[in-house]
CSV table of C-alpha atoms in Angstrom, one decimal:
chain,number,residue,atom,x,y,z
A,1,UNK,CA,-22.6,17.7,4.7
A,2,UNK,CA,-21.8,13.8,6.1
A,3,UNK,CA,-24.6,11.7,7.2
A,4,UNK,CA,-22.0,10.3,9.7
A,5,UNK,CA,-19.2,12.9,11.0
A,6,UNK,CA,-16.4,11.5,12.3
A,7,UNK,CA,-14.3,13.1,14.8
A,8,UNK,CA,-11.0,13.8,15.4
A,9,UNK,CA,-10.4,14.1,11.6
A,10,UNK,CA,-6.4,12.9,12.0
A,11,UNK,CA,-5.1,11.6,15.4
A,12,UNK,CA,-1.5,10.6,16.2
A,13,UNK,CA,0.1,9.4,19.3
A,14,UNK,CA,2.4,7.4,20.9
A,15,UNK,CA,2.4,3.9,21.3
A,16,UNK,CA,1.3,2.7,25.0
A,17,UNK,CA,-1.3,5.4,24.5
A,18,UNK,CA,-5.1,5.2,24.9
A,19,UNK,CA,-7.5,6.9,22.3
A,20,UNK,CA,-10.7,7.6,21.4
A,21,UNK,CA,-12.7,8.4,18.0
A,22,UNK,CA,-16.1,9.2,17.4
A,23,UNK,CA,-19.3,9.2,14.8
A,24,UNK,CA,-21.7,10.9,15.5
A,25,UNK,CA,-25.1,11.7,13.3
A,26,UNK,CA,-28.7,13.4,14.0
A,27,UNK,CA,-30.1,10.0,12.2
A,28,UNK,CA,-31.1,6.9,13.7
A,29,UNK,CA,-29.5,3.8,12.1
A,30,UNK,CA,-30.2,0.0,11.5
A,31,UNK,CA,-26.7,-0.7,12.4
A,32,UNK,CA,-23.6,0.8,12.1
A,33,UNK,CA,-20.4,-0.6,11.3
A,34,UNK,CA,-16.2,0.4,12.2
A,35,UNK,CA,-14.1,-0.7,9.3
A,36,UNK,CA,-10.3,0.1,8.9
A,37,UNK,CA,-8.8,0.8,5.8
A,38,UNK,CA,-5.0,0.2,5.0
A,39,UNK,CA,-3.5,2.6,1.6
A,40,UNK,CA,-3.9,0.7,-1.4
A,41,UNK,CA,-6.3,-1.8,-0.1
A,42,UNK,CA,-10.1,-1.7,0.9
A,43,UNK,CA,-11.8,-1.4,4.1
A,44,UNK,CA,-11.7,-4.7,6.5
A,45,UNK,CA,-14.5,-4.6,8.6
A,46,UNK,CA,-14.1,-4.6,12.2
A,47,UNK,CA,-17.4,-4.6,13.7
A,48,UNK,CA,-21.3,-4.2,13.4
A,49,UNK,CA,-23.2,-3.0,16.2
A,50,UNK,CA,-27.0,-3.3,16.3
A,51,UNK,CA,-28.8,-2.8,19.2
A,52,UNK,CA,-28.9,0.8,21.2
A,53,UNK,CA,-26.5,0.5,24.1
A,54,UNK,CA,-24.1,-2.2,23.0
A,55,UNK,CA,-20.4,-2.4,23.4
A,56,UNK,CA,-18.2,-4.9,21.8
A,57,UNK,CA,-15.0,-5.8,22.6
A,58,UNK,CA,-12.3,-7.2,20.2
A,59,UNK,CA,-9.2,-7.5,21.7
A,60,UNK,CA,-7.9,-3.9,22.7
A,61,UNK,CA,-10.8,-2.5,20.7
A,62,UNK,CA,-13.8,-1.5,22.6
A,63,UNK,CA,-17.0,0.0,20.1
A,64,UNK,CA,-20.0,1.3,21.9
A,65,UNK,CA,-23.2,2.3,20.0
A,66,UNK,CA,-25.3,4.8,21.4
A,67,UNK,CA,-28.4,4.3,23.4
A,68,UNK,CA,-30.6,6.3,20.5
A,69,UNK,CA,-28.8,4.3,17.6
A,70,UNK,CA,-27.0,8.3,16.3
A,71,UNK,CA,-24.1,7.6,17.7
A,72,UNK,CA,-21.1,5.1,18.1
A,73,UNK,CA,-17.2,5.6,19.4
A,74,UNK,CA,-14.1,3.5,19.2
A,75,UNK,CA,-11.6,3.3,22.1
A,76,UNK,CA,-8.1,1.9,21.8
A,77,UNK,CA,-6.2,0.8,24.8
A,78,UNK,CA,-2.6,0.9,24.7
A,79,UNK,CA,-2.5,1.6,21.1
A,80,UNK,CA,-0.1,-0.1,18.9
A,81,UNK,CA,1.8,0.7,15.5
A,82,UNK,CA,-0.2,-1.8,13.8
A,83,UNK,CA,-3.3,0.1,14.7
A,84,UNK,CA,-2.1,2.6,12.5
A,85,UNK,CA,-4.2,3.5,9.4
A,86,UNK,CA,-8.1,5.2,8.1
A,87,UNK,CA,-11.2,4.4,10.8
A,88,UNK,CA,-14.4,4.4,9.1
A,89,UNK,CA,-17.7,3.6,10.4
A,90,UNK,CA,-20.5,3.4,8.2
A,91,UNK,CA,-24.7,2.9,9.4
A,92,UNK,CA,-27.7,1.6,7.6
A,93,UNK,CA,-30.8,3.7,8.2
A,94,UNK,CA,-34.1,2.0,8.5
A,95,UNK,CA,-35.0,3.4,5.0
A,96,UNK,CA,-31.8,2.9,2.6
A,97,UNK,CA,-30.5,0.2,0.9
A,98,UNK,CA,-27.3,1.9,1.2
A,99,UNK,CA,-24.7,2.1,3.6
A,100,UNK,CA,-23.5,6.0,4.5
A,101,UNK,CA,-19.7,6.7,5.3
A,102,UNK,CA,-18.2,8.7,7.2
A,103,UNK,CA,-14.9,10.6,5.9
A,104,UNK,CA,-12.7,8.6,8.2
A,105,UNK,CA,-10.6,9.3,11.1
A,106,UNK,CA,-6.9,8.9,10.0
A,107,UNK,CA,-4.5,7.0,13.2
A,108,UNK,CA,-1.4,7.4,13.1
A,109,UNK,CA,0.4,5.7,15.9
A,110,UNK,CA,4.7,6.4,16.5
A,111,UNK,CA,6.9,3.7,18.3
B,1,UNK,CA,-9.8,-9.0,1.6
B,2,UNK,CA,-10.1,-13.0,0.4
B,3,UNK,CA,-13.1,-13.2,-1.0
B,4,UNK,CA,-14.1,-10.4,-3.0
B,5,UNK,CA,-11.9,-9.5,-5.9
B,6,UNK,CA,-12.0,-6.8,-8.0
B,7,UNK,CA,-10.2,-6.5,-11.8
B,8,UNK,CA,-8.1,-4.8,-12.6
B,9,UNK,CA,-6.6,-3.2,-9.7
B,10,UNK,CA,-5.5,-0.2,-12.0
B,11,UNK,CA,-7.1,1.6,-14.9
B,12,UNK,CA,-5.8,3.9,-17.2
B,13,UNK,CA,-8.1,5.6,-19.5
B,14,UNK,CA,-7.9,8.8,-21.9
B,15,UNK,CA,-10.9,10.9,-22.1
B,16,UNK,CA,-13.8,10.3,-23.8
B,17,UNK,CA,-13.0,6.4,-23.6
B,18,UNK,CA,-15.1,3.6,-21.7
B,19,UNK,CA,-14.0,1.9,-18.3
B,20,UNK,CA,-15.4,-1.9,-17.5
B,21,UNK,CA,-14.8,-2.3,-13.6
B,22,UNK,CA,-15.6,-6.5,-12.5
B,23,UNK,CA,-16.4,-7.3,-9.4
B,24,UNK,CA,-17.0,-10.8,-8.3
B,25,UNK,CA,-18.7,-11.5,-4.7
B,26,UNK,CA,-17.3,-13.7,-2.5
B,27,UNK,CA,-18.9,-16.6,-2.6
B,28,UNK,CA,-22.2,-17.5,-1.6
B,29,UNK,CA,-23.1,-13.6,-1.4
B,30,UNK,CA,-25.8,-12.5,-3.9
B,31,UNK,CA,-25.9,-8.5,-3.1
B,32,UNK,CA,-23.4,-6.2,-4.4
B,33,UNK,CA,-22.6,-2.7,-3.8
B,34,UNK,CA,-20.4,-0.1,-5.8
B,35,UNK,CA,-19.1,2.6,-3.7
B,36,UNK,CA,-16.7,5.7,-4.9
B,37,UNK,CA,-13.5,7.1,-3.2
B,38,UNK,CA,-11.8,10.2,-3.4
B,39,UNK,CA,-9.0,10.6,-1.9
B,40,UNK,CA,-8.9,11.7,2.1
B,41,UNK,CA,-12.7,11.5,1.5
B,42,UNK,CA,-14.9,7.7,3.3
B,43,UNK,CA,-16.8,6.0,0.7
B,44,UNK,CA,-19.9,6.9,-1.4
B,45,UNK,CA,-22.5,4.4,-2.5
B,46,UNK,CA,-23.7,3.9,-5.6
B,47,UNK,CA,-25.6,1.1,-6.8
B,48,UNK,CA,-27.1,-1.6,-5.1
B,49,UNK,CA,-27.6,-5.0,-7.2
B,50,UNK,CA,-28.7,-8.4,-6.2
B,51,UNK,CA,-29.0,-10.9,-9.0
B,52,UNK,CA,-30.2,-9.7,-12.7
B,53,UNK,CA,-31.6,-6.9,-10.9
B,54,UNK,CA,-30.5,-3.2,-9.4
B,55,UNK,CA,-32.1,-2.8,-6.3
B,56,UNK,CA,-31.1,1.4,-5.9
B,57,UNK,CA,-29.3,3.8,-8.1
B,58,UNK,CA,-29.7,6.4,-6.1
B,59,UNK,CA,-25.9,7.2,-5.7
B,60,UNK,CA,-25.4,6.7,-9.6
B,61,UNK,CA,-24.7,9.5,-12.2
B,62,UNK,CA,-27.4,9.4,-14.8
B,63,UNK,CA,-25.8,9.5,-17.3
B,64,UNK,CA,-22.7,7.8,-18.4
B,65,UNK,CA,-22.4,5.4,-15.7
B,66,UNK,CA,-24.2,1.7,-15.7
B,67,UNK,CA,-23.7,-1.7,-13.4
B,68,UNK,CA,-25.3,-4.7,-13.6
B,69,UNK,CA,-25.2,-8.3,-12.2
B,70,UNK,CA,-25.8,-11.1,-14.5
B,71,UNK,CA,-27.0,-14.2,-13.1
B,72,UNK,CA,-23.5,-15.9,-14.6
B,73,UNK,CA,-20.7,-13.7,-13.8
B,74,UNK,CA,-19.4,-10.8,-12.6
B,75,UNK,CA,-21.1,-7.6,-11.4
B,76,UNK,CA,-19.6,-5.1,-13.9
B,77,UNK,CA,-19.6,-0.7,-13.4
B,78,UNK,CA,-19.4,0.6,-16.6
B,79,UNK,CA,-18.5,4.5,-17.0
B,80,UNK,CA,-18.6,5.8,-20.8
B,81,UNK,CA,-16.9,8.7,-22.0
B,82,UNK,CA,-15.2,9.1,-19.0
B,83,UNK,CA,-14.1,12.6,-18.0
B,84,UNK,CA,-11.0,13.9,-15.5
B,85,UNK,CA,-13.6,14.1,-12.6
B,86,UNK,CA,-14.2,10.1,-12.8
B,87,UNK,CA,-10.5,9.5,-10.7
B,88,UNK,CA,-11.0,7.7,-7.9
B,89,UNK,CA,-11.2,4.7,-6.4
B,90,UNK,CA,-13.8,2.4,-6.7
B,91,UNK,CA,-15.2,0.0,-4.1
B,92,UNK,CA,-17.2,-3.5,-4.4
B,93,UNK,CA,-18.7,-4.8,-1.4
B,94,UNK,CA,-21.1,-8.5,-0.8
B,95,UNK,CA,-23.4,-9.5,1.6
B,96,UNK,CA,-25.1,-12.9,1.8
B,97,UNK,CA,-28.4,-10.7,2.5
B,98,UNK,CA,-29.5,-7.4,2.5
B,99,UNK,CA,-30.4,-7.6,5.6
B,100,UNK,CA,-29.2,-4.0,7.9
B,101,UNK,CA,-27.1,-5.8,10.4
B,102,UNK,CA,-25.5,-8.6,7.8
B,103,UNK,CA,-21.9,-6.8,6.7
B,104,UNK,CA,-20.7,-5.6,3.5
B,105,UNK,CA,-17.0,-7.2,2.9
B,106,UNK,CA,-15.3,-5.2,0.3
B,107,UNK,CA,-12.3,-5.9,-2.0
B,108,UNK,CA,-9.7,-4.0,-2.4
B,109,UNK,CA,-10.9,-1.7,-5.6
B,110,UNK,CA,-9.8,-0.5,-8.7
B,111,UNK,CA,-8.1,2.6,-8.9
B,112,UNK,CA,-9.2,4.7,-12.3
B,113,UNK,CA,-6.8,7.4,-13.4
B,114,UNK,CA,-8.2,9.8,-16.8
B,115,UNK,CA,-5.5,11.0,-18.5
């Protein structure tokens, strides 16, 4: 089983639309991080969250991590093609070096 | 992802041979992390190393597989004798610290294929 389970597992949609993924885990984190990962190439990241609560905004991306530090979700607005490719967050627990993945959400957005 | 780089991109290897993977941090960072990919799968640590030293292992095979971090150099995974089940992709991320909310930027791997 993941540490971190990400949710939907694949998501497409049409461009204009507004979406929403998830990560959720039973274990409290340090901080979590949302990458995005294009084929071929590794994952950029996109944002790290660290206190309970907090949303971040970068451009049409909004991240929220959850009040207990479990929990975190990504929201889209008028998704784009661009936006098209493998979501992964990944969180630091208070006792691991280590960084846990989750297996991804996989975006696929049509024009 | 400028910064990080990762040699070679691709690596072909027969059974039973030995695969060098280099990873050098982007600069200024002095932690490295090896994580594994399977395909449709997120990533899997590894190995932790800062500096001469390896900080966890947890995530390593014990046998066969090795990584250090020379104080001149790269940070280098080695896998010997490797075997069909070693495919994948395989990550190297830095950080400046290994502090929990400093992040991990990763190049873009080497993909191993065992023939």
């Amino acid at each position: 089983t993941q540490l971190l389970e990400q949710s939907p597992q694949f998501l497409s949609i049409q461009e204009g639309e507004n979406l929403t993924v998830y990560c959720n885990s039973s274990s409290v984190f340090s901080s979590l991080q949302w990458y995005r990962q294009e084929p071929g190439e590794g994952p950029v990241l996109l944002v790290t969250v660290v206190t309970g609560g907090e949303v971040k905004k970068l451009k049409r991306l909004t991240f929220q991590f959850g009040d207990a530090r479990k929990d975190s979700s990504l929201h889209i607005t008028a998704a784009q093609p661009g936006d098209t490719g493998l979501y992964l967050c990944a969180g630091r627990t208070y006792n691991n070096n280590d960084m846990r993945f989750g297996a991804g959400t996989r975006l696929t957005v049509k024009p | 992802n400028a910064g990080v780089m990762q040699n070679p991109r691709h690596l072909v290897r027969r059974r039973g041979q030995e695969a060098r993977l280099r990873c050098s941090p982007m600069k200024g960072h002095s932690h490295v992390y090896w994580y594994r990919q399977l395909p449709e799968e997120g990533l899997k640590f590894m190995v932790y190393l800062q500096k001469e030293n390896i900080i966890d292992e947890s995530g390593m095979p014990k046998e066969r597989f090795s990584a250090e971090f020379p104080k001149e150099g790269p940070s280098i995974l080695r896998i010997q004798q490797v075997v069909r089940g070693d495919s994948a992709a395989y990550f190297c991320a830095s950080s400046s610290t290994g502090g929990a909310d400093q992040p991990q930027h990763f190049g873009d791997g080497t993909r191993l294929s065992i023939l």
